[in-house]
Coordinates of C-alpha atoms in Angstrom, one line a residue:
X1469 CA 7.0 4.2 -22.0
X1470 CA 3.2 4.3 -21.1
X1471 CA 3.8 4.3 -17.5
X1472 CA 5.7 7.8 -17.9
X1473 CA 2.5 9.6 -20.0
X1474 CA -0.2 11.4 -18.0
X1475 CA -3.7 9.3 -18.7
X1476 CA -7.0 10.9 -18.7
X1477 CA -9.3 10.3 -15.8
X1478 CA -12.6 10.7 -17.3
X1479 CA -16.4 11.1 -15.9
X1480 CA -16.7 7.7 -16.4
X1481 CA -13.7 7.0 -14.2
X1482 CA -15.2 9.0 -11.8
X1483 CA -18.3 7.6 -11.5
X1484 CA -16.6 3.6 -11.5
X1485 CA -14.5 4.9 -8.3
X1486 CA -18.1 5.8 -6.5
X1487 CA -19.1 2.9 -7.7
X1488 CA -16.2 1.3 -6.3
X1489 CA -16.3 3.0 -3.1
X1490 CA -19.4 2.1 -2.2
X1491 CA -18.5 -1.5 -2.4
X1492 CA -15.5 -0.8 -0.3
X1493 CA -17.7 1.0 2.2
X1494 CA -20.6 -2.0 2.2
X1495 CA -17.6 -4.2 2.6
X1496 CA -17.2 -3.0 6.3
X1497 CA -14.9 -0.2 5.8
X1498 CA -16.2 3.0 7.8
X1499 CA -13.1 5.4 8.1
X1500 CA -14.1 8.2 6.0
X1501 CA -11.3 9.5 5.4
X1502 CA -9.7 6.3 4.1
X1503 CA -13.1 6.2 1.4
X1504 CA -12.3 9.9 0.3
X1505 CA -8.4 8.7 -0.5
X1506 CA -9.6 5.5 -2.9
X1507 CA -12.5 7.9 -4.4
X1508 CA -9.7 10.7 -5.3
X1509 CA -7.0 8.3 -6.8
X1510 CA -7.8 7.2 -10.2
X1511 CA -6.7 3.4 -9.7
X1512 CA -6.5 3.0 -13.9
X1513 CA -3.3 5.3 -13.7
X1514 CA -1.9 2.3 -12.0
X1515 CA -2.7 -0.7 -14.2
X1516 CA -1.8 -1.7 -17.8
X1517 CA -4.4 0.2 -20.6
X1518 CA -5.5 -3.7 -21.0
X1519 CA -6.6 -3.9 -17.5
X1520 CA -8.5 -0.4 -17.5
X1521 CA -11.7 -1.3 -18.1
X1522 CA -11.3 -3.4 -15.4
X1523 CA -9.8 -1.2 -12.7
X1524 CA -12.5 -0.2 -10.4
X1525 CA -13.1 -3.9 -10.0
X1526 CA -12.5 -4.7 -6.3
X1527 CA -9.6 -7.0 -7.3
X1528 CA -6.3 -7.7 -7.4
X1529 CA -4.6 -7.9 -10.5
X1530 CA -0.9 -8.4 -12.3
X1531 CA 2.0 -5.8 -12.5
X1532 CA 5.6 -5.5 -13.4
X1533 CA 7.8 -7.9 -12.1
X1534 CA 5.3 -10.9 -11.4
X1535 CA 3.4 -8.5 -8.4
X1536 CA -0.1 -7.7 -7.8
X1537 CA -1.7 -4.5 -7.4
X1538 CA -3.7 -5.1 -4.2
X1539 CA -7.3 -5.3 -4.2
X1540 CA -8.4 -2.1 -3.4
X1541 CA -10.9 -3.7 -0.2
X1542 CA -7.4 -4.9 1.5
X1543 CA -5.7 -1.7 0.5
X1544 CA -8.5 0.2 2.0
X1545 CA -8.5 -2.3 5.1
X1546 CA -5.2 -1.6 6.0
X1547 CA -5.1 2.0 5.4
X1548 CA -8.2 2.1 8.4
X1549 CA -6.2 -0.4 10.6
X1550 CA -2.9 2.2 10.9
X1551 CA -5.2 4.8 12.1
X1552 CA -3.4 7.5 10.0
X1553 CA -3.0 10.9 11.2
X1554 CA -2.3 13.7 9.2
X1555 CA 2.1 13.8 8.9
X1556 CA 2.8 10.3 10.6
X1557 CA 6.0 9.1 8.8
X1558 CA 5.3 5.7 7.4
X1559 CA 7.4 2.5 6.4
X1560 CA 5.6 0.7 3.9
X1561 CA 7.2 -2.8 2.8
X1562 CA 6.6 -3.5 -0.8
X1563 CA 6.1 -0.7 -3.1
X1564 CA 4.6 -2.5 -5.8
X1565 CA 2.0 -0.3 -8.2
X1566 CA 2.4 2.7 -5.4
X1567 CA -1.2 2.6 -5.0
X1568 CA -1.0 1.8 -1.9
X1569 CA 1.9 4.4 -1.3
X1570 CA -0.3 7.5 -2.7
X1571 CA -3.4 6.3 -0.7
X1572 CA -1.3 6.4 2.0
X1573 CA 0.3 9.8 1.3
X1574 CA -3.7 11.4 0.4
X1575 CA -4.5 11.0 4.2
X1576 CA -1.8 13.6 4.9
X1577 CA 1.1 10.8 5.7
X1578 CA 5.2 10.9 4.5
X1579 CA 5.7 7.5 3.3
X1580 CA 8.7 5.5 3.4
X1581 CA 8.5 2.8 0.8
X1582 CA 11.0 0.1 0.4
X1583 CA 10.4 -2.2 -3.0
X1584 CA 13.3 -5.6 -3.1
X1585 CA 12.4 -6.3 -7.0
X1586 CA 15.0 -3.9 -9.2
X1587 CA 12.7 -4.1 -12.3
X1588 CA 9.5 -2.5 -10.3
X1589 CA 11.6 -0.1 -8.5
X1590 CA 12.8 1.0 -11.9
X1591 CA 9.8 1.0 -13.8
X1592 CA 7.7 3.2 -11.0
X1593 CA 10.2 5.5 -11.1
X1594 CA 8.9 6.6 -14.5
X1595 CA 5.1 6.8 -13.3
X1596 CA 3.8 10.3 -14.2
X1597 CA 1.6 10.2 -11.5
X1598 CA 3.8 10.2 -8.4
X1599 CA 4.4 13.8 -9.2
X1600 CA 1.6 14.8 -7.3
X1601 CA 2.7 13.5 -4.3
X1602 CA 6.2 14.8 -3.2
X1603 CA 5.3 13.1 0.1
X1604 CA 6.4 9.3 -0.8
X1605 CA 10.2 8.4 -0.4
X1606 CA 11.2 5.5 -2.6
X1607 CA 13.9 3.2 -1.7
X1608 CA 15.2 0.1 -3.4
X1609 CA 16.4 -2.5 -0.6
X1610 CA 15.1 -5.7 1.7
X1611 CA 11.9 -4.9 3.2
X1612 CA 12.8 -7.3 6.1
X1613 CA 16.1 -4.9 7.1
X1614 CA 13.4 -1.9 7.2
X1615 CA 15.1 1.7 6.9
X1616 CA 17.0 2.1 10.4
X1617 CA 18.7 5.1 9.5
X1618 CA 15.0 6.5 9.0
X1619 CA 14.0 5.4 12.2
X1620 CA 11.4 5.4 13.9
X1621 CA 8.3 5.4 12.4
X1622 CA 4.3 6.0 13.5
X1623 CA 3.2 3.7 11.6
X1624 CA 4.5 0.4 9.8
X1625 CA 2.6 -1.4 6.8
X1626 CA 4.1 -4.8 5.0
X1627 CA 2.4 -5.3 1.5
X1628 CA 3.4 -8.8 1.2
X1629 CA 2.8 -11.9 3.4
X1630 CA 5.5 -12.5 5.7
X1631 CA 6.1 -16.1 7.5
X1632 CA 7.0 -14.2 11.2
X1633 CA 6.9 -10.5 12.1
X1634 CA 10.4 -9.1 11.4
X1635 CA 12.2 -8.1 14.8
X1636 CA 13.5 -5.1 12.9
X1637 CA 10.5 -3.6 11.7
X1638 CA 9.1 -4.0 15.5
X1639 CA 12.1 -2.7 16.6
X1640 CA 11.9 0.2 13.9
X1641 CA 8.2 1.4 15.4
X1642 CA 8.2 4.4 17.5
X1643 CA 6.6 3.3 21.5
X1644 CA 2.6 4.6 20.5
X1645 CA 3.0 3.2 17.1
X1646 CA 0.9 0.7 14.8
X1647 CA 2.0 -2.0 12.2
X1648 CA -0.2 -3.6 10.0
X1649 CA 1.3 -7.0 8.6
X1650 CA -0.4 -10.3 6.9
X1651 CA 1.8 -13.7 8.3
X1652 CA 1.7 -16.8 7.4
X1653 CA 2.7 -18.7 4.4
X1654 CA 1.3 -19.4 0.8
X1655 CA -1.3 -21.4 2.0
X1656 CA -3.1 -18.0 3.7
X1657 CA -2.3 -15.3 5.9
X1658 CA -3.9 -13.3 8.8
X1659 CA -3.9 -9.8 9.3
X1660 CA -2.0 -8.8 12.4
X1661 CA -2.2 -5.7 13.8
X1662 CA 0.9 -5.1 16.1
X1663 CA 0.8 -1.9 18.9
X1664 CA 3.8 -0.9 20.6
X1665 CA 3.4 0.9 23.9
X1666 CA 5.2 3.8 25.6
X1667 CA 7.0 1.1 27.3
X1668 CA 7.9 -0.8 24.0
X1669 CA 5.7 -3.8 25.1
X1670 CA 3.9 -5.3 22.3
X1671 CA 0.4 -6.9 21.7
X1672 CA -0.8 -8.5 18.5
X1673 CA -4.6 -8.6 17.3
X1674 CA -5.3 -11.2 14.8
X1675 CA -8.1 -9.7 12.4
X1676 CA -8.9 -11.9 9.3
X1677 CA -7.9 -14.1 6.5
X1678 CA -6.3 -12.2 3.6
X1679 CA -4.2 -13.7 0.7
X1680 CA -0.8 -11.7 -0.3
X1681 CA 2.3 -12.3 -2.4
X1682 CA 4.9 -13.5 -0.4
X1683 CA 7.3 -11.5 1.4
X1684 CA 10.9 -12.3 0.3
X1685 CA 14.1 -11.5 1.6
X1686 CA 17.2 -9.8 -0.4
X1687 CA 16.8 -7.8 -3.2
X1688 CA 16.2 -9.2 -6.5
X1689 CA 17.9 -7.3 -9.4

């Protein structure tokens, strides 16, 4: 399986992430920190050998299972929005590639990472590269149940667009906590940024129009 063989990440590889930085950072993103995690992750790792060439695009593009590897703009965008402090425990819905999940885990956090679609879950348990980052807990279930028995988390991220906020992902965010979720339906979604207080009150910030894979309930074997 090519998914289970190391790849080579090359000078030229190199050079298309600072390239690709830099388009992130002209973009609007300005959390160092968050530009240092999509320089250091070679995003070709990720993606089929005929998308490689391609990879330091600043697109989406298709995976296992009919998903999407996010753009790496939005992946960036929500990475900066959670605020991530080194060790915050994470629940991330919708593993997908992992890219996501290892950007995540390079700024220093444990992520929790729940992926509904059996074939994806599978096939990035072979991925060589998650190897270097004992940090990410994967768990095949339905994103909208969350991982209670985990519970609670710093931070909350939902990788697919949802049609409401799930109660039980709110409920699952520690009081101080962040959750960064795009709702709305197949038509387009907005980014919601969702803060829970030390009283558990919440308040939502509505911050731009993105366009995500839907977020689906069950688990699909």
């Amino acid at each position: 399986m090519l998914h289970s063989k190391p790849k080579e990440d090359s000078y030229l590889h190199k050079g298309l992430r600072k390239q690709l930085v830099q388009i992130v950072r002209e973009k609007g993103i300005a959390d160092e920190r968050v530009l240092a995690a999509i320089e250091a992750i070679p995003r070709h790792f990720f993606l089929d050998p005929a998308f490689e060439r391609r990879a330091y695009e600043d697109k989406a593009f298709p995976i296992t299972a009919g998903q999407t590897i996010s753009q790496p703009y939005t992946v960036a965008y929500q990475s900066q929005l959670l605020e991530i402090k080194k060790f915050d425990k994470v629940l991330e819905i919708g593993t997908g590639s992992t890219y996501q999940s290892c950007v995540l885990a390079e700024l220093g956090a444990t992520v929790y990472t729940i992926e509904r679609q059996k074939a994806l879950y599978d096939f990035v348990g072979q991925f060589f590269f998650l190897k270097n980052y004992t940090s990410i807990k994967r768990f095949y279930g339905d994103g909208y149940e969350g991982l209670p028995s985990f519970a609670p988390f710093d931070k909350v991220i939902v990788t697919a667009a949802a049609p409401f906020i799930p109660p039980k992902l709110v409920e699952q965010l520690k009081p101080g906590g962040i959750m960064v979720i795009p709702v709305g339906d197949d038509t387009g979604q907005k980014m919601l940024r969702i803060t829970k207080d030390v009283n558990g009150a919440v308040k939502e910030e509505e911050l731009g129009d993105f366009a995500f894979v839907p977020m689906l309930t069950g688990k699909n074997k």
